[in-house]
Short mmCIF file of C-alpha atoms in Angstrom, two decimals:
data_model
loop_
_atom_site.label_atom_id
_atom_site.label_comp_id
_atom_site.label_asym_id
_atom_site.label_seq_id
_atom_site.Cartn_x
_atom_site.Cartn_y
_atom_site.Cartn_z
CA MET R 1 130.10 121.76 85.99
CA SER R 2 127.18 124.99 86.10
CA ASP R 3 128.31 128.04 88.30
CA THR R 4 124.99 127.51 90.12
CA GLU R 5 124.93 126.35 93.84
CA GLN R 6 124.75 123.55 94.32
CA PRO R 7 121.52 121.94 95.72
CA ALA R 8 123.00 120.82 99.11
CA GLU R 9 124.57 124.23 99.79
CA SER R 10 121.41 125.50 100.92
CA GLY R 11 121.37 123.52 104.06
CA THR R 12 120.43 120.13 104.74
CA HIS R 13 118.27 120.88 107.18
CA ASP R 14 115.24 118.92 109.91
CA HIS R 15 112.13 119.24 108.76
CA HIS R 16 111.00 119.15 112.62
CA ASP R 17 112.79 122.47 112.95
CA HIS R 18 111.57 124.73 110.78
CA ASP R 19 107.37 125.53 109.51
CA HIS R 20 106.34 124.10 106.62
CA GLU R 21 106.32 127.35 104.48
CA GLY R 22 106.67 126.14 100.99
CA PRO R 23 104.86 123.90 98.71
CA GLY R 24 104.84 119.43 98.81
CA TYR R 25 104.31 117.85 102.68
CA ALA R 26 106.99 118.21 105.49
CA THR R 27 107.34 114.46 105.48
CA PRO R 28 106.61 111.35 104.56
CA GLN R 29 103.99 110.50 106.96
CA ALA R 30 102.61 113.84 106.19
CA ALA R 31 101.78 113.34 102.77
CA ILE R 32 99.81 109.99 103.13
CA GLU R 33 97.50 112.11 106.05
CA GLU R 34 96.99 115.37 104.60
CA ALA R 35 96.57 114.38 101.03
CA GLU R 36 93.09 114.37 99.25
CA PRO R 37 92.17 112.03 97.46
CA GLU R 38 93.33 112.04 94.08
CA ARG R 39 91.04 114.36 90.64
CA THR R 40 93.24 114.25 87.79
CA ALA R 41 95.77 112.74 86.35
CA TYR R 42 98.10 113.61 84.32
CA VAL R 43 99.59 111.43 82.06
CA MET R 44 101.85 111.43 78.29
CA GLY R 45 100.10 110.27 75.49
CA LEU R 46 102.26 109.57 72.26
CA HIS R 47 101.71 109.30 68.14
CA VAL R 48 105.35 108.64 67.65
CA GLY R 49 105.98 105.58 65.57
CA GLN R 50 102.24 104.78 65.05
CA ASP R 51 100.31 105.72 61.87
CA VAL R 52 99.17 109.08 62.76
CA ASP R 53 99.60 112.57 61.67
CA ALA R 54 99.79 114.28 65.29
CA PRO R 55 101.78 115.60 67.79
CA ASP R 56 101.60 114.64 71.54
CA PHE R 57 100.32 115.52 74.24
CA LEU R 58 99.20 115.95 77.84
CA ALA R 59 96.43 114.24 78.47
CA VAL R 60 93.90 115.13 81.51
CA VAL R 61 92.61 111.96 82.64
CA ASP R 62 89.05 112.97 85.39
CA VAL R 63 90.06 109.96 88.43
CA ASP R 64 87.78 111.23 90.42
CA PRO R 65 84.95 108.51 91.06
CA ASP R 66 82.14 110.75 91.54
CA SER R 67 82.39 112.74 88.35
CA ASP R 68 79.95 112.84 85.27
CA THR R 69 83.40 112.39 83.03
CA TYR R 70 85.55 109.34 85.49
CA SER R 71 88.25 107.15 84.01
CA GLU R 72 87.81 109.78 80.53
CA ILE R 73 90.69 112.14 79.19
CA ILE R 74 88.72 115.66 79.98
CA ASN R 75 91.26 117.88 78.13
CA ARG R 76 94.94 117.50 76.33
CA VAL R 77 97.41 119.98 76.29
CA THR R 78 98.79 119.18 72.46
CA MET R 79 102.22 120.05 72.01
CA PRO R 80 104.02 122.56 68.93
CA ASN R 81 105.61 119.69 67.14
CA LYS R 82 105.47 116.22 65.63
CA GLY R 83 107.96 113.44 66.78
CA ASP R 84 109.06 114.10 70.38
CA GLU R 85 108.85 110.92 72.65
CA LEU R 86 107.21 112.59 75.08
CA HIS R 87 108.14 110.38 77.66
CA HIS R 88 109.12 110.93 81.89
CA PHE R 89 108.71 114.07 82.69
CA GLY R 90 108.44 115.57 86.36
CA TRP R 91 107.03 119.37 88.75
CA ASN R 92 109.33 122.06 89.15
CA ALA R 93 109.03 122.21 93.27
CA CYS R 94 108.31 118.92 95.57
CA SER R 95 108.95 118.79 99.18
CA SER R 96 111.76 118.80 99.23
CA SER R 97 111.57 121.95 98.93
CA CYS R 98 108.41 122.54 101.51
CA HIS R 99 111.16 125.12 103.38
CA MET R 100 111.34 127.53 100.03
CA GLU R 101 108.13 130.22 100.89
CA GLY R 102 106.58 131.49 97.39
CA LEU R 103 107.43 128.16 95.74
CA GLU R 104 104.47 126.54 94.48
CA ARG R 105 104.75 122.79 92.82
CA ARG R 106 102.69 124.35 90.04
CA HIS R 107 105.08 123.86 86.36
CA LEU R 108 105.24 120.34 84.71
CA VAL R 109 108.47 119.79 83.09
CA ILE R 110 108.01 117.42 79.79
CA PRO R 111 110.53 116.25 77.68
CA GLY R 112 111.10 115.17 74.80
CA GLN R 113 112.69 111.82 73.96
CA ARG R 114 113.72 112.07 70.71
CA SER R 115 113.32 114.96 69.98
CA SER R 116 115.49 116.47 73.53
CA ARG R 117 113.04 119.68 73.18
CA ILE R 118 111.38 121.01 76.54
CA HIS R 119 108.22 121.71 77.72
CA ILE R 120 107.30 123.68 80.88
CA VAL R 121 102.93 123.33 81.31
CA ASP R 122 101.69 126.07 83.74
CA THR R 123 98.85 124.03 85.42
CA LYS R 124 98.12 126.49 87.64
CA GLU R 125 93.78 125.12 86.11
CA ARG R 126 94.25 121.86 87.49
CA ARG R 127 91.88 120.68 84.02
CA ASP R 128 92.67 123.33 81.99
CA PRO R 129 96.58 123.24 82.13
CA GLU R 130 98.36 125.63 79.71
CA LEU R 131 101.86 125.03 77.48
CA THR R 132 103.80 128.49 78.91
CA LYS R 133 107.24 128.22 77.15
CA VAL R 134 109.87 125.54 74.73
CA ILE R 135 113.09 124.83 75.40
CA GLU R 136 114.08 123.83 72.06
CA PRO R 137 116.36 121.23 71.57
CA GLU R 138 119.67 123.60 70.46
CA ALA R 139 119.87 124.94 73.33
CA VAL R 140 120.49 121.64 74.91
CA TYR R 141 122.67 120.73 72.63
CA GLU R 142 125.54 123.40 73.71
CA HIS R 143 125.70 121.59 76.69
CA ASP R 144 127.10 118.11 74.84
CA LEU R 145 123.35 116.37 76.24
CA SER R 146 120.32 115.36 74.44
CA ALA R 147 117.73 112.63 75.29
CA PRO R 148 116.32 114.27 78.19
CA HIS R 149 115.01 111.08 80.87
CA THR R 150 114.08 111.76 84.27
CA VAL R 151 112.71 115.10 85.99
CA HIS R 152 113.69 115.95 89.73
CA CYS R 153 112.98 119.34 91.05
CA ILE R 154 116.23 120.01 93.65
CA PRO R 155 115.44 121.81 96.95
CA ASP R 156 116.28 125.21 96.17
CA GLY R 157 114.14 125.45 93.01
CA GLU R 158 115.86 124.41 90.23
CA ILE R 159 115.29 121.36 88.14
CA LEU R 160 117.62 118.46 86.82
CA ILE R 161 116.77 116.39 84.23
CA SER R 162 118.58 113.42 83.51
CA MET R 163 120.07 113.19 80.19
CA LEU R 164 121.37 109.37 78.01
CA GLY R 165 123.59 110.69 75.29
CA ASP R 166 125.66 113.23 73.78
CA ALA R 167 124.36 116.52 71.31
CA ASP R 168 124.90 113.24 68.67
CA GLY R 169 123.38 110.85 70.55
CA ASP R 170 126.22 108.86 71.40
CA LEU R 171 127.54 108.02 74.76
CA PRO R 172 128.05 109.97 77.03
CA GLY R 173 124.75 111.24 78.39
CA GLY R 174 124.71 113.47 82.08
CA PHE R 175 122.74 115.78 83.41
CA LEU R 176 120.99 119.03 82.64
CA GLU R 177 120.12 121.96 85.48
CA LEU R 178 117.24 124.67 85.05
CA ASN R 179 116.58 127.62 86.81
CA ASP R 180 113.95 128.31 88.55
CA ASP R 181 112.90 130.68 85.59
CA PHE R 182 113.04 127.32 83.70
CA GLU R 183 116.38 128.58 82.15
CA VAL R 184 118.85 126.25 81.25
CA GLN R 185 121.32 126.86 83.14
CA GLY R 186 124.04 124.51 81.88
CA ARG R 187 125.87 120.72 82.87
CA TRP R 188 125.05 119.88 86.52
CA ASP R 189 127.94 117.37 86.49
CA PRO R 190 131.63 117.34 85.47
CA PRO R 191 131.83 115.90 82.01
CA GLY R 192 133.47 112.23 82.15
CA GLU R 193 131.72 111.06 85.50
CA ILE R 194 129.50 108.72 84.30
CA GLU R 195 128.92 106.89 79.92
CA MET R 196 125.47 105.67 80.60
CA ASN R 197 122.83 107.68 82.62
CA TYR R 198 118.99 106.47 82.92
CA ASP R 199 116.72 107.64 85.55
CA TYR R 200 118.28 108.86 88.79
CA TRP R 201 117.17 109.47 92.55
CA TYR R 202 118.83 111.64 95.37
CA GLN R 203 118.27 111.52 99.13
CA PRO R 204 120.14 115.00 100.13
CA ARG R 205 120.20 113.87 104.57
CA GLN R 206 122.70 111.42 103.93
CA ASN R 207 124.35 113.42 100.36
CA VAL R 208 124.06 110.49 98.23
CA MET R 209 122.60 110.39 94.34
CA LEU R 210 121.95 106.77 92.76
CA SER R 211 122.49 107.15 88.85
CA THR R 212 121.03 104.03 86.32
CA GLU R 213 122.14 102.87 82.87
CA TRP R 214 119.89 101.83 79.85
CA ALA R 215 122.21 102.82 76.73
CA ALA R 216 122.94 105.31 74.29
CA PRO R 217 120.56 106.92 72.87
CA LYS R 218 121.26 105.16 69.42
CA THR R 219 121.40 101.76 70.88
CA TYR R 220 117.60 101.90 71.85
CA TYR R 221 116.37 104.22 69.21
CA PRO R 222 115.89 101.53 66.39
CA GLY R 223 114.47 98.92 69.24
CA PHE R 224 115.98 95.56 70.97
CA ASP R 225 118.61 94.35 70.01
CA LEU R 226 120.37 91.23 71.50
CA ASP R 227 123.14 91.73 69.75
CA ASP R 228 124.14 95.11 71.08
CA VAL R 229 123.40 93.29 74.95
CA GLU R 230 126.21 90.45 73.79
CA ASP R 231 128.08 93.95 72.57
CA GLY R 232 128.40 95.69 75.41
CA LYS R 233 126.24 98.24 74.49
CA TYR R 234 123.57 98.63 77.66
CA GLY R 235 123.96 98.97 81.14
CA GLN R 236 125.02 97.08 83.98
CA GLN R 237 126.33 99.33 86.82
CA LEU R 238 125.07 100.93 89.97
CA ASN R 239 126.24 104.90 89.77
CA PHE R 240 126.15 106.24 93.74
CA TRP R 241 127.32 109.84 93.69
CA ASP R 242 128.84 112.68 95.68
CA TRP R 243 125.18 114.70 96.08
CA GLU R 244 126.96 118.29 96.88
CA ALA R 245 129.53 117.46 95.12
CA GLY R 246 128.48 116.72 91.98
CA THR R 247 130.82 114.04 91.56
CA VAL R 248 130.47 109.26 91.15
CA GLU R 249 131.88 108.26 94.10
CA GLN R 250 131.38 104.64 94.27
CA THR R 251 130.27 102.24 91.33
CA ILE R 252 128.59 98.64 91.95
CA ASP R 253 128.69 96.66 88.45
CA LEU R 254 126.02 94.31 88.59
CA GLY R 255 127.05 91.85 85.88
CA GLU R 256 124.82 89.33 84.49
CA ASP R 257 122.46 90.27 87.21
CA GLY R 258 121.65 94.03 86.61
CA LEU R 259 121.41 93.56 82.93
CA ILE R 260 119.88 97.22 82.17
CA PRO R 261 119.03 98.75 85.26
CA LEU R 262 116.33 101.31 85.00
CA GLU R 263 114.12 102.60 88.03
CA ALA R 264 115.93 103.50 90.86
CA ARG R 265 113.90 103.90 94.27
CA PHE R 266 115.18 105.14 98.32
CA LEU R 267 113.54 104.51 100.58
CA HIS R 268 111.24 108.06 100.89
CA THR R 269 111.69 108.51 104.91
CA PRO R 270 115.09 111.04 104.10
CA GLU R 271 116.82 108.85 107.21
CA SER R 272 117.16 105.87 104.95
CA THR R 273 120.28 104.25 102.38
CA HIS R 274 117.88 101.54 101.76
CA GLY R 275 116.84 101.38 97.98
CA TYR R 276 116.23 98.70 95.11
CA VAL R 277 116.72 99.15 91.44
CA GLY R 278 114.66 97.06 88.49
CA ALA R 279 117.18 94.96 87.04
CA ALA R 280 114.38 95.48 83.26
CA LEU R 281 116.96 92.43 80.98
CA SER R 282 117.86 90.60 84.09
CA SER R 283 114.36 90.83 85.81
CA ASN R 284 115.96 91.38 89.53
CA ILE R 285 115.16 93.51 91.19
CA ILE R 286 118.42 95.16 93.52
CA HIS R 287 118.18 95.77 96.94
CA PHE R 288 120.60 98.39 97.81
CA HIS R 289 122.41 100.20 101.15
CA GLU R 290 125.31 101.61 102.76
CA SER R 291 126.66 100.36 105.58
CA ASP R 292 130.80 100.36 107.03
CA GLY R 293 130.45 104.03 104.43
CA GLU R 294 129.64 102.23 101.26
CA TYR R 295 126.90 101.23 99.35
CA HIS R 296 126.36 97.33 98.49
CA ALA R 297 123.82 95.89 95.85
CA GLU R 298 122.39 92.59 95.51
CA PRO R 299 118.98 90.17 94.42
CA VAL R 300 116.37 89.74 96.35
CA ILE R 301 113.55 89.28 94.07
CA GLU R 302 114.29 87.34 90.74
CA PHE R 303 112.05 86.83 88.22
CA ASP R 304 112.35 83.02 86.70
CA ASP R 305 111.89 83.59 82.09
CA ARG R 306 109.68 81.83 81.18
CA GLU R 307 109.66 79.38 77.78
CA HIS R 308 106.74 80.65 75.22
CA GLU R 309 106.22 78.98 71.13
CA GLY R 310 106.68 82.35 69.37
CA TRP R 311 110.12 83.05 70.90
CA ASP R 312 113.10 81.03 70.68
CA MET R 313 114.84 82.24 73.60
CA PRO R 314 113.27 82.55 77.06
CA VAL R 315 111.07 85.96 77.87
CA PRO R 316 112.11 88.28 79.69
CA ALA R 317 109.69 89.00 82.67
CA LEU R 318 111.39 92.46 81.42
CA VAL R 319 111.05 94.82 85.10
CA THR R 320 109.95 98.20 83.31
CA ASP R 321 109.11 100.17 85.96
CA ILE R 322 108.83 99.70 90.17
CA LEU R 323 107.57 102.69 93.37
CA ILE R 324 107.69 102.01 97.00
CA SER R 325 104.88 103.58 98.26
CA MET R 326 104.78 106.63 101.11
CA ASP R 327 104.30 104.57 103.95
CA ASP R 328 107.05 102.81 103.02
CA ARG R 329 105.90 99.44 103.29
CA TYR R 330 104.98 97.72 99.16
CA LEU R 331 107.59 97.92 96.41
CA PHE R 332 105.57 96.82 93.31
CA GLY R 333 106.31 96.60 89.73
CA SER R 334 105.50 95.74 86.31
CA ASN R 335 107.07 92.84 84.55
CA TRP R 336 105.62 94.50 81.04
CA LEU R 337 106.37 90.79 78.65
CA HIS R 338 105.02 88.63 81.31
CA GLY R 339 102.07 90.56 81.65
CA GLU R 340 102.16 90.87 85.52
CA VAL R 341 101.89 94.07 88.05
CA TRP R 342 103.29 92.48 91.33
CA MET R 343 103.45 94.05 95.18
CA TYR R 344 105.68 92.55 98.04
CA ASP R 345 105.79 93.70 101.42
CA ILE R 346 109.24 94.85 102.02
CA SER R 347 108.95 95.58 105.79
CA ASP R 348 111.99 94.42 106.14
CA PRO R 349 114.25 95.47 103.13
CA SER R 350 116.38 92.74 102.81
CA ASN R 351 114.08 90.04 102.62
CA PRO R 352 111.14 91.17 100.48
CA ARG R 353 107.86 88.76 101.01
CA LYS R 354 105.91 87.87 98.06
CA ALA R 355 102.33 89.70 99.24
CA ASP R 356 100.02 89.07 95.60
CA SER R 357 100.57 90.10 91.42
CA ILE R 358 98.05 90.35 89.01
CA SER R 359 98.12 89.03 85.42
CA ILE R 360 96.49 90.97 82.78
CA GLY R 361 97.93 88.91 79.78
CA GLY R 362 101.23 89.44 78.14
CA TYR R 363 102.67 86.83 76.54
CA PHE R 364 101.29 85.15 78.93
CA GLY R 365 98.29 84.42 80.91
CA ASP R 366 95.17 85.27 79.41
CA ILE R 367 94.10 88.48 77.95
CA GLU R 368 92.38 90.20 80.08
CA GLN R 369 89.30 92.04 79.30
CA VAL R 370 87.92 95.77 80.35
CA GLN R 371 84.84 97.50 79.51
CA GLY R 372 84.97 95.61 76.51
CA ARG R 373 88.27 96.45 75.66
CA ASP R 374 90.86 93.88 75.33
CA ILE R 375 94.31 94.28 76.66
CA VAL R 376 96.82 93.70 74.30
CA ALA R 377 99.76 94.70 76.08
CA GLY R 378 101.88 94.25 79.72
CA PRO R 379 101.44 96.37 82.44
CA GLN R 380 104.30 99.57 82.14
CA MET R 381 104.82 102.65 84.53
CA LEU R 382 103.09 102.19 87.63
CA GLN R 383 101.35 105.36 89.89
CA LEU R 384 99.99 104.83 93.17
CA SER R 385 98.18 106.68 95.53
CA LEU R 386 98.89 108.61 98.00
CA ASP R 387 97.18 106.80 100.70
CA GLY R 388 98.72 103.27 99.51
CA GLU R 389 95.07 102.44 98.27
CA ARG R 390 94.78 103.23 94.47
CA LEU R 391 97.28 101.58 92.28
CA TYR R 392 96.92 102.96 88.45
CA TRP R 393 99.07 101.77 85.37
CA THR R 394 99.73 102.21 82.24
CA THR R 395 100.63 100.22 78.84
CA SER R 396 103.10 101.76 76.76
CA LEU R 397 106.65 101.14 76.82
CA PHE R 398 108.26 103.29 74.03
CA SER R 399 107.35 103.19 70.85
CA SER R 400 109.94 101.16 68.60
CA TRP R 401 110.30 98.63 71.58
CA ASP R 402 106.70 98.47 71.73
CA ASN R 403 106.53 97.85 68.02
CA GLN R 404 108.66 95.06 68.64
CA PHE R 405 106.93 93.83 71.80
CA PHE R 406 103.21 94.20 71.38
CA PRO R 407 102.70 95.53 68.10
CA GLU R 408 99.09 96.21 68.52
CA GLU R 409 100.15 98.94 70.64
CA ALA R 410 100.32 101.76 67.64
CA GLU R 411 97.16 99.74 65.84
CA ASN R 412 94.77 99.98 68.95
CA GLY R 413 96.26 102.26 71.39
CA SER R 414 96.80 102.14 75.64
CA VAL R 415 94.84 101.80 78.17
CA MET R 416 95.47 102.97 81.77
CA LEU R 417 93.85 100.33 84.20
CA LYS R 418 93.21 100.53 88.32
CA ALA R 419 93.60 98.01 91.16
CA ASP R 420 92.12 98.42 94.63
CA VAL R 421 94.60 98.08 96.81
CA ASP R 422 94.32 96.92 100.54
CA PRO R 423 97.58 97.33 102.24
CA ARG R 424 95.85 96.05 105.76
CA LYS R 425 95.57 92.58 103.60
CA GLY R 426 98.01 92.94 101.46
CA THR R 427 96.06 92.00 98.19
CA MET R 428 95.12 93.92 95.33
CA SER R 429 92.18 93.64 92.59
CA LEU R 430 91.69 94.74 88.96
CA ASP R 431 89.08 97.35 88.99
CA ARG R 432 87.01 96.33 85.77
CA ASP R 433 84.73 99.43 86.11
CA PHE R 434 88.29 101.24 85.69
CA LEU R 435 89.58 101.92 81.59
CA VAL R 436 91.04 105.18 80.47
CA ASP R 437 90.80 103.99 76.45
CA PHE R 438 94.13 105.96 74.32
CA GLY R 439 93.08 104.26 71.67
CA ASP R 440 89.64 106.18 71.17
CA LEU R 441 90.81 110.00 69.82
CA PRO R 442 89.90 111.61 67.52
CA GLU R 443 93.01 111.49 65.51
CA GLY R 444 93.59 108.43 65.83
CA PRO R 445 95.04 105.65 68.98
CA ALA R 446 98.02 106.73 71.06
CA ARG R 447 99.87 105.15 73.28
CA ALA R 448 100.05 106.17 77.12
CA HIS R 449 103.04 106.05 79.44
CA GLU R 450 103.63 108.33 83.05
CA ILE R 451 101.35 108.97 85.92
CA ARG R 452 101.92 112.29 87.94
CA TRP R 453 99.29 114.04 90.14
CA PRO R 454 98.84 117.34 91.10
CA ASP R 455 99.44 116.93 94.43
CA GLY R 456 102.81 114.97 94.65
CA ASP R 457 102.53 111.29 93.89
CA CYS R 458 105.89 108.55 95.24
CA THR R 459 108.14 108.33 92.02
CA SER R 460 108.69 112.09 92.46
CA ASP R 461 108.40 113.40 96.22
CA VAL R 462 112.07 113.28 97.94
CA TRP R 463 112.48 114.43 101.23
CA GLN R 464 115.70 117.05 102.65
#
């Protein structure tokens, strides 16, 4: 473990007891009431796995409907090296640091999944961000870690990154900590606490962190192989950590109900112990919560596999992303292979009720055409406006998996789409006037992945 002060040592506190001084919002409700509608989106753009000789980039997308460049890529920050496979990214500070005077939600921390290189981008000029620092992979390998994934700010202004492999791309993974000057501090966790890693979310008021499991980088980098599942090379466990101590206190093995548990989301209210995990290959949504001093987990939404003439096995939905609206009322998710975005009412967290869904094609249903563009892959990474009225998504999962299941993503590039959401009625409708085409770039088509807003979003803000 690094000798850096553990996050909660700065003092878990009650937001009612102090003035809001730092970045973000004092409460989830304040985020809903005080945030302006999103005008700018930051989106990962990739050329990895394509016949395009260019580095990955951060795309600046205009999402201001009153702008002349609405739904266009208006700027790009090009990375200095090729082959990074930019994937997930995060902010240096969020609402969990709202007590930290002088700290700003200003810098994006952008890891390369394949390169283990970590990029720092200054967004002071929102529509003209600037790359200011690169942490080279050797600084990561020193701590026997590789393949960075989820980036969360932690309350003191430091940054924690889940790492999916050791320095050789094998297991185990762990967590890397950066200080507020973007210097590598070392491992956050004692080695040996977990084998596999993927996403994580912490709930400091409950002194708990949850981490999920994908596989060793050497397993998933080349693409998906069902034999690897049968050989137990993919994860199926949820790991609940003591947030202050940085140690695993409880592990729940989900068995076949929870094959490849990916995105982890606690409800936003910091008092809650309820949350959800999307089990990609099992195509289940797992609800977890604490009672009697321990966590419990069970599937509460199940998507059936479907027969397809082009497959010799039933096609799983492949739940690849989920998110919770800022008011904790709705759970949204994507079934990448089935081609659906869905919306469930989670007012009763143990008993979700389907509200609506949209099909854009995937392996089933009609292939949608938006602004004259055929949508060739299913919905993947999601992002919701803070007021819960606009849902955006992209269509690329991971380069080698894209090439295996939707090879047109490499040939034509990804798109970013949008649905208008009515939270009062619990409905969604595809906005056919909105399309960001990552297939139409000077260097050639690109993949689009995770989306973030400058003022915080439903998949990165945590409250202390």
